[in-house]
Tab-separated table of C-alpha atoms and ligand atoms in Angstrom:
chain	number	residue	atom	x	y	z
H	1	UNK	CA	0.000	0.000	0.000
H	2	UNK	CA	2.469	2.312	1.108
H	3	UNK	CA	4.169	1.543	-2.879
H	4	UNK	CA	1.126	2.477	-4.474
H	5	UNK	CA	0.301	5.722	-2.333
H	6	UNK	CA	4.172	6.753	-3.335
H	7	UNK	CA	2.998	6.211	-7.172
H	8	UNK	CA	0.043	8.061	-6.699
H	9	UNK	CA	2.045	10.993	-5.589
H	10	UNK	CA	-0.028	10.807	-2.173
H	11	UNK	CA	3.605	9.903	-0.609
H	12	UNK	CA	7.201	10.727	-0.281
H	13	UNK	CA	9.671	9.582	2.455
H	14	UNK	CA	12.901	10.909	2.202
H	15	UNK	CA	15.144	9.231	4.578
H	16	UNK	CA	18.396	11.574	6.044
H	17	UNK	CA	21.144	9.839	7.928
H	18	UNK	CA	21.933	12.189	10.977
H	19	UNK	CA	25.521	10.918	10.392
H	20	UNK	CA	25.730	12.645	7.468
H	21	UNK	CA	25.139	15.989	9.354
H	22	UNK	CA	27.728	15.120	11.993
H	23	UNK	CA	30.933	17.343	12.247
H	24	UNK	CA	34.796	16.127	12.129
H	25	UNK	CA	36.163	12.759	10.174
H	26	UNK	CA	34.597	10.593	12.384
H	27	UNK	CA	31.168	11.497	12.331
H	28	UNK	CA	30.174	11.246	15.528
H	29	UNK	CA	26.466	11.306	16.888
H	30	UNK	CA	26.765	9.879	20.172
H	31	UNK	CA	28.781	9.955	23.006
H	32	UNK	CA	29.073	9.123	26.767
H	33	UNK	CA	26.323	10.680	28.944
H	34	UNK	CA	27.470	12.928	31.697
H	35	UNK	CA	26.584	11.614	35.450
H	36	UNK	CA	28.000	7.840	34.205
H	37	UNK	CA	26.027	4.979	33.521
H	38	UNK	CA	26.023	2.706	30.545
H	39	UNK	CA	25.114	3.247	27.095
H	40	UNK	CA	25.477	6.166	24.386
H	41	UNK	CA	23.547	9.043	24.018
H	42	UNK	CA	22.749	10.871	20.789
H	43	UNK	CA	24.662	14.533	20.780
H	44	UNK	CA	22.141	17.329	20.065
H	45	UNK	CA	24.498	19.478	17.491
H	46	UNK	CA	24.100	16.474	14.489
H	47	UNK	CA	20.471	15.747	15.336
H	48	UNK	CA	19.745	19.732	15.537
H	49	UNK	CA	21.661	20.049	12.404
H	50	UNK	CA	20.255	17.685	10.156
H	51	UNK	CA	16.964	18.450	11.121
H	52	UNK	CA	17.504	22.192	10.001
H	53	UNK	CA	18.755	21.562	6.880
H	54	UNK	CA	15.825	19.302	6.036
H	55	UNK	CA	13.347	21.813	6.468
H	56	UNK	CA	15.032	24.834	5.419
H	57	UNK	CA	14.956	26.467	9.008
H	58	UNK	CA	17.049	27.843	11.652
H	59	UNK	CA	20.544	30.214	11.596
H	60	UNK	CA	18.062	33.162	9.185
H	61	UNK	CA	18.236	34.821	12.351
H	62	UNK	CA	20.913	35.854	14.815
H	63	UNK	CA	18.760	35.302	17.156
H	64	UNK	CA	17.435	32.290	16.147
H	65	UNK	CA	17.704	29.215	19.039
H	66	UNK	CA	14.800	26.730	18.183
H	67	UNK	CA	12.396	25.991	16.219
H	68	UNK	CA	9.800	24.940	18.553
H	69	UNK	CA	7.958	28.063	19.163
H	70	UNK	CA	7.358	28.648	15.625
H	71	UNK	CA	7.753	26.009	12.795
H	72	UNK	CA	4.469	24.836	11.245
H	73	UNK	CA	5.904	20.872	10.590
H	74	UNK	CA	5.171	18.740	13.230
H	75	UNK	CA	8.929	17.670	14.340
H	76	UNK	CA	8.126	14.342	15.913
H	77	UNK	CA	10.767	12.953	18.292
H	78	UNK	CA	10.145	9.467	18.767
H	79	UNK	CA	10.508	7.562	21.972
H	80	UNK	CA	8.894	4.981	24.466
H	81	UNK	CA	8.439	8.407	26.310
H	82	UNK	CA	6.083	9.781	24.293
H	83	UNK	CA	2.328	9.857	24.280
H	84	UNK	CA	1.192	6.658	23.300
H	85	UNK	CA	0.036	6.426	19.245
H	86	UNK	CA	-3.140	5.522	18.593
H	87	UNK	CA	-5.863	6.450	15.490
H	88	UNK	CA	-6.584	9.858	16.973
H	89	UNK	CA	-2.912	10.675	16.871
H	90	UNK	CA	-2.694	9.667	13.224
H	91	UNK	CA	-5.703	11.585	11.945
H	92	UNK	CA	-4.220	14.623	13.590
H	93	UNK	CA	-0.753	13.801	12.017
H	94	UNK	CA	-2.556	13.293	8.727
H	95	UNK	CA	-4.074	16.761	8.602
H	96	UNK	CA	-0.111	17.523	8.053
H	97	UNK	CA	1.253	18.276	4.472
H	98	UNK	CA	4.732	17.309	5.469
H	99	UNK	CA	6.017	15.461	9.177
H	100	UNK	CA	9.414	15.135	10.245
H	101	UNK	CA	10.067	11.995	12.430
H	102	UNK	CA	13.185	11.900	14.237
H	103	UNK	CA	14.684	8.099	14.908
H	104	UNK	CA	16.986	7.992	18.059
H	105	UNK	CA	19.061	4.786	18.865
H	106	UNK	CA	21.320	4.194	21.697
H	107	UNK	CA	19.766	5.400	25.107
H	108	UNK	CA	18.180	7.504	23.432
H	109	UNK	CA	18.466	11.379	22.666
H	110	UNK	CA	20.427	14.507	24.852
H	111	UNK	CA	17.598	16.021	26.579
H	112	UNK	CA	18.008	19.733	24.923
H	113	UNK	CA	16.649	17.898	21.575
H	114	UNK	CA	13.207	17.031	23.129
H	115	UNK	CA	13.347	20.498	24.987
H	116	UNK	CA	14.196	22.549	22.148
H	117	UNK	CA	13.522	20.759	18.521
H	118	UNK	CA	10.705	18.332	18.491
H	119	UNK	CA	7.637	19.489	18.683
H	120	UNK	CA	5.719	16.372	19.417
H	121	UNK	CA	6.469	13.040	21.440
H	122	UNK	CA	5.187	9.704	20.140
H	123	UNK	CA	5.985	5.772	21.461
H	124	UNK	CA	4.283	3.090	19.534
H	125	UNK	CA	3.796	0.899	22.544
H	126	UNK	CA	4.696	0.162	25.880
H	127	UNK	CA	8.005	-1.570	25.300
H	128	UNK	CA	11.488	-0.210	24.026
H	129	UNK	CA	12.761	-1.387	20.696
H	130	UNK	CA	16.783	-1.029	19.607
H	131	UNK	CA	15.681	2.292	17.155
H	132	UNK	CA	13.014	4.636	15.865
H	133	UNK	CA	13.036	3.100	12.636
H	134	UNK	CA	10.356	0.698	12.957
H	135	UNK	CA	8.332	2.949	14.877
H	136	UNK	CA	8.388	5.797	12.327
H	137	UNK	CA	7.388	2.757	9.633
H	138	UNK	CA	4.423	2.376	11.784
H	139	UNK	CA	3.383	5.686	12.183
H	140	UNK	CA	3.611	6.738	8.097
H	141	UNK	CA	1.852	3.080	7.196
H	142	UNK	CA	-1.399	4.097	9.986
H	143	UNK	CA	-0.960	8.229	8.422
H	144	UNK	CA	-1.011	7.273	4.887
H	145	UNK	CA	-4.160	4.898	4.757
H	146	UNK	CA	-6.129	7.943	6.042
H	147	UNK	CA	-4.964	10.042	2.956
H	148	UNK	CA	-8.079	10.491	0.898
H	149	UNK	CA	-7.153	7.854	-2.186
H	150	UNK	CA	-4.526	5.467	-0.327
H	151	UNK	CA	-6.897	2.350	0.131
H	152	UNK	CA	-8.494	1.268	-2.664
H	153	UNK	CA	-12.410	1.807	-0.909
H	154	UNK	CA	-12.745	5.818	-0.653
H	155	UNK	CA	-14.996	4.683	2.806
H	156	UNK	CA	-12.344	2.275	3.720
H	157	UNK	CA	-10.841	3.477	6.651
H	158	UNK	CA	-14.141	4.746	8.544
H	159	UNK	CA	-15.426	1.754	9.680
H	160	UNK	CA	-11.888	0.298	10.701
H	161	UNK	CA	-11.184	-0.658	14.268
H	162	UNK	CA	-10.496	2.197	16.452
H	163	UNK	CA	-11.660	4.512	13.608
H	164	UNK	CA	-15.530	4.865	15.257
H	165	UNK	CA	-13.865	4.002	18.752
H	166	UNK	CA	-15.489	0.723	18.430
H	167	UNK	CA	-13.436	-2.527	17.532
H	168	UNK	CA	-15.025	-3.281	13.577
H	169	UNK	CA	-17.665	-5.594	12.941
H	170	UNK	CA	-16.828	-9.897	11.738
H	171	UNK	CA	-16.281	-10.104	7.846
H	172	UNK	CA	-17.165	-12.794	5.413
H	173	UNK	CA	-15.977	-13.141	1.870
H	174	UNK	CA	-16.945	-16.213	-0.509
H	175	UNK	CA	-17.696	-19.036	-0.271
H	176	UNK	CA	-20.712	-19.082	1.935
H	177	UNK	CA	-19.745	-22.332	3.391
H	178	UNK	CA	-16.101	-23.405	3.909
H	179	UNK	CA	-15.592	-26.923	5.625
H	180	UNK	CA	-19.191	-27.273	6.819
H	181	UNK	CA	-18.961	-23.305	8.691
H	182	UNK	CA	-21.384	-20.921	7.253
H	183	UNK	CA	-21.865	-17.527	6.755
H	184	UNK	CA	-24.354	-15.032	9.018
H	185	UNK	CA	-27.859	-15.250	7.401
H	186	UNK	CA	-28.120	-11.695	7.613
H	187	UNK	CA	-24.938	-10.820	5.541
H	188	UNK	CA	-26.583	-12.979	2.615
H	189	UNK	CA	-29.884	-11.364	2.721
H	190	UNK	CA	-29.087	-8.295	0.613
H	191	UNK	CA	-30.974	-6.037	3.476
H	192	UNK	CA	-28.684	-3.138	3.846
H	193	UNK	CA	-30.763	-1.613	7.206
H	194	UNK	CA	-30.347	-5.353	8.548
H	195	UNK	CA	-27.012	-6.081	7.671
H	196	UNK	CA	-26.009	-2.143	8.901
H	197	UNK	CA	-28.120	-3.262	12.327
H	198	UNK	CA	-26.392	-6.354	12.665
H	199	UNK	CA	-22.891	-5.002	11.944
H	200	UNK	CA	-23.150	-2.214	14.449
H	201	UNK	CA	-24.364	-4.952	16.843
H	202	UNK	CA	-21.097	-6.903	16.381
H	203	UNK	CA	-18.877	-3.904	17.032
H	204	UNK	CA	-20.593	-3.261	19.728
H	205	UNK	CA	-20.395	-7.145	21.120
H	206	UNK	CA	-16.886	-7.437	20.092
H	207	UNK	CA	-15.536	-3.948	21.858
H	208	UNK	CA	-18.073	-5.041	24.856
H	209	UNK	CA	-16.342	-8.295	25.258
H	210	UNK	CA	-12.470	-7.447	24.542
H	211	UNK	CA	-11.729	-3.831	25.139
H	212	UNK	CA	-14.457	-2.571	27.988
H	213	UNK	CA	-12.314	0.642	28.135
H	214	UNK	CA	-12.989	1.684	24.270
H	215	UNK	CA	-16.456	2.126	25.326
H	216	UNK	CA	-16.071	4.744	28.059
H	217	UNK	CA	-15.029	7.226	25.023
H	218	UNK	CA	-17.887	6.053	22.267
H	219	UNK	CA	-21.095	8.000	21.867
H	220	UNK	CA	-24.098	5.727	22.113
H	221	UNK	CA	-27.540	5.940	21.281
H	222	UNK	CA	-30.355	4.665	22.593
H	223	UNK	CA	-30.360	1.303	20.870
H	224	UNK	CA	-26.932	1.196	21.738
H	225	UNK	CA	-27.053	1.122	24.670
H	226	UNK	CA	-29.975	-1.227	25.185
H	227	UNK	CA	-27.790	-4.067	22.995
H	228	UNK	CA	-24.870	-3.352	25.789
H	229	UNK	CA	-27.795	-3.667	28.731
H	230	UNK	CA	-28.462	-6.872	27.169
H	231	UNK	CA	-25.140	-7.956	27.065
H	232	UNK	CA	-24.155	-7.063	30.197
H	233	UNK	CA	-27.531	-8.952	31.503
H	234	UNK	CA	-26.775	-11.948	29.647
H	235	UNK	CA	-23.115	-12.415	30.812
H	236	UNK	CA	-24.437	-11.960	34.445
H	237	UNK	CA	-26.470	-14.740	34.345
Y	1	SAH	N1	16.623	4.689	27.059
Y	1	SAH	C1	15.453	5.123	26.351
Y	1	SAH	C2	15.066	4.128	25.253
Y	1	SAH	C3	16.005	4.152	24.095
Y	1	SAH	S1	15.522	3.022	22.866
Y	1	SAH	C4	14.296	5.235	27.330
Y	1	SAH	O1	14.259	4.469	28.277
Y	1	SAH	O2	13.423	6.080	27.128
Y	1	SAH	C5	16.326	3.684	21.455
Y	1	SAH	C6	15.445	4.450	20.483
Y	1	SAH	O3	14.446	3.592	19.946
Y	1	SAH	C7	14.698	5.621	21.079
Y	1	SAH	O4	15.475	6.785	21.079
Y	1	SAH	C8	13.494	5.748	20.150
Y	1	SAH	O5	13.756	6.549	19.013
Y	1	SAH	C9	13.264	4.316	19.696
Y	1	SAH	N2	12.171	3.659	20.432
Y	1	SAH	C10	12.299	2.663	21.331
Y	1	SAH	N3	11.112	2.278	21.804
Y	1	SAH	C11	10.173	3.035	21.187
Y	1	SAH	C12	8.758	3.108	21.255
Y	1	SAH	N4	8.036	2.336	22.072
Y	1	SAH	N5	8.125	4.020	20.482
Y	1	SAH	C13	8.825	4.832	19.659
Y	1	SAH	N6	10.178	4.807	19.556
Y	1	SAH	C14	10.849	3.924	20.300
């Protein structure tokens, strides 16, 4: 997906070793923290560096320090520190013409980068992994699919899990009966009301049963809720 979205034009990742921005033969981008301790830590001047040259900003002004107070690109530092990623994060990120997603390694980054550079903190999860990399893969596959024209189905990302706050509905696809299981009656029944009815049932059901806390934050109506009383009233007994 992320191929064809890049042929359509809807995408372009250009990918900028901080190495390349570090001073002297060796390169350098990390070094020993101060206070001790094991493990590297990455120096602010390449990381600061590269990231001004990327997006044309910084040293226009004598005064100049950081861009944090006033760049328009989201500069997205990211680290098991940051506020957690979910859907919400990447349709706000998606409202953004370009990103800039900043990979650490090591122990992570000097402190004065998160303080004065990024604007934005994101972890993918609550566990540490040995670089950004994969997380900033993560966060441009989830951004792109919401880019009107990236999926294939125009409505395809609006009934996705997480998408309505509910976990999505079962799905079928042909045949109608593989090794003597069948298919929901109502899916076959060409009744769009029904099969809507039934669908929003499911989510409902399915979020109910395996993620309780998605439905704290989901507007309900009426019927709604009286499927969940029923639920709940079943399981009870
Ligand atoms: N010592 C750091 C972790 C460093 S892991 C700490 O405890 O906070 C090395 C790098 O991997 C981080 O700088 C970050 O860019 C990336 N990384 C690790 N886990 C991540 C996660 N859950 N989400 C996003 N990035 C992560």
């Amino acid at each position: 997906m992320l191929k064809r979205a890049s042929d359509a034009g809807l995408l372009d990742v250009q990918l900028h070793n901080i190495r390349d921005y570090a001073a002297g033969k060796h390169q350098v981008t990390d070094d020993y923290p101060y206070g001790g301790g094991g493990g590297m830590v990455m120096k602010p001047e390449p990381v600061f560096a590269a990231v001004e040259a990327v997006l044309g900003i910084g040293a226009q002004s004598a005064d100049y320090q950081s861009p944090v107070t006033n760049h328009p690109i989201p500069i997205v530092l990211l680290t098991p520190q940051g506020r957690v990623f979910n859907q919400r994060v990447a349709y706000e990120l998606a409202q953004h013409e370009r990103v800039a997603l900043i990979c650490g390694r090591y122990e992570g980054f000097d402190e004065r980068i998160r303080e004065h550079l990024a604007t934005d903190e994101i972890s993918i999860g609550d566990f540490v992994l040995t670089g950004g990399e994969l997380a900033a893969l993560v966060v441009v596959d989830a951004v792109i699919r919401l880019k009107p024209g990236a999926l294939g189905d125009p409505e395809g990302a609006s009934d996705d899990s997480h998408a309505s706050g509910l976990l999505e509905y079962p799905h079928y696809t042909r045949p109608p009966e593989f090794r003597g299981w069948g298919v929901p009656e109502v899916l076959l029944s060409g009744d769009h009301a029904k099969v809507d009815r039934w669908r929003r049932e499911q989510a409902l059901r399915r979020t109910w049963l395996r993620r309780p806390d998605m439905l704290a934050a989901v507007e309900l109506s009426q019927t709604d809720r009286k499927l969940l009383d029923t639920l709940r009233h079943v399981v009870d007994k």
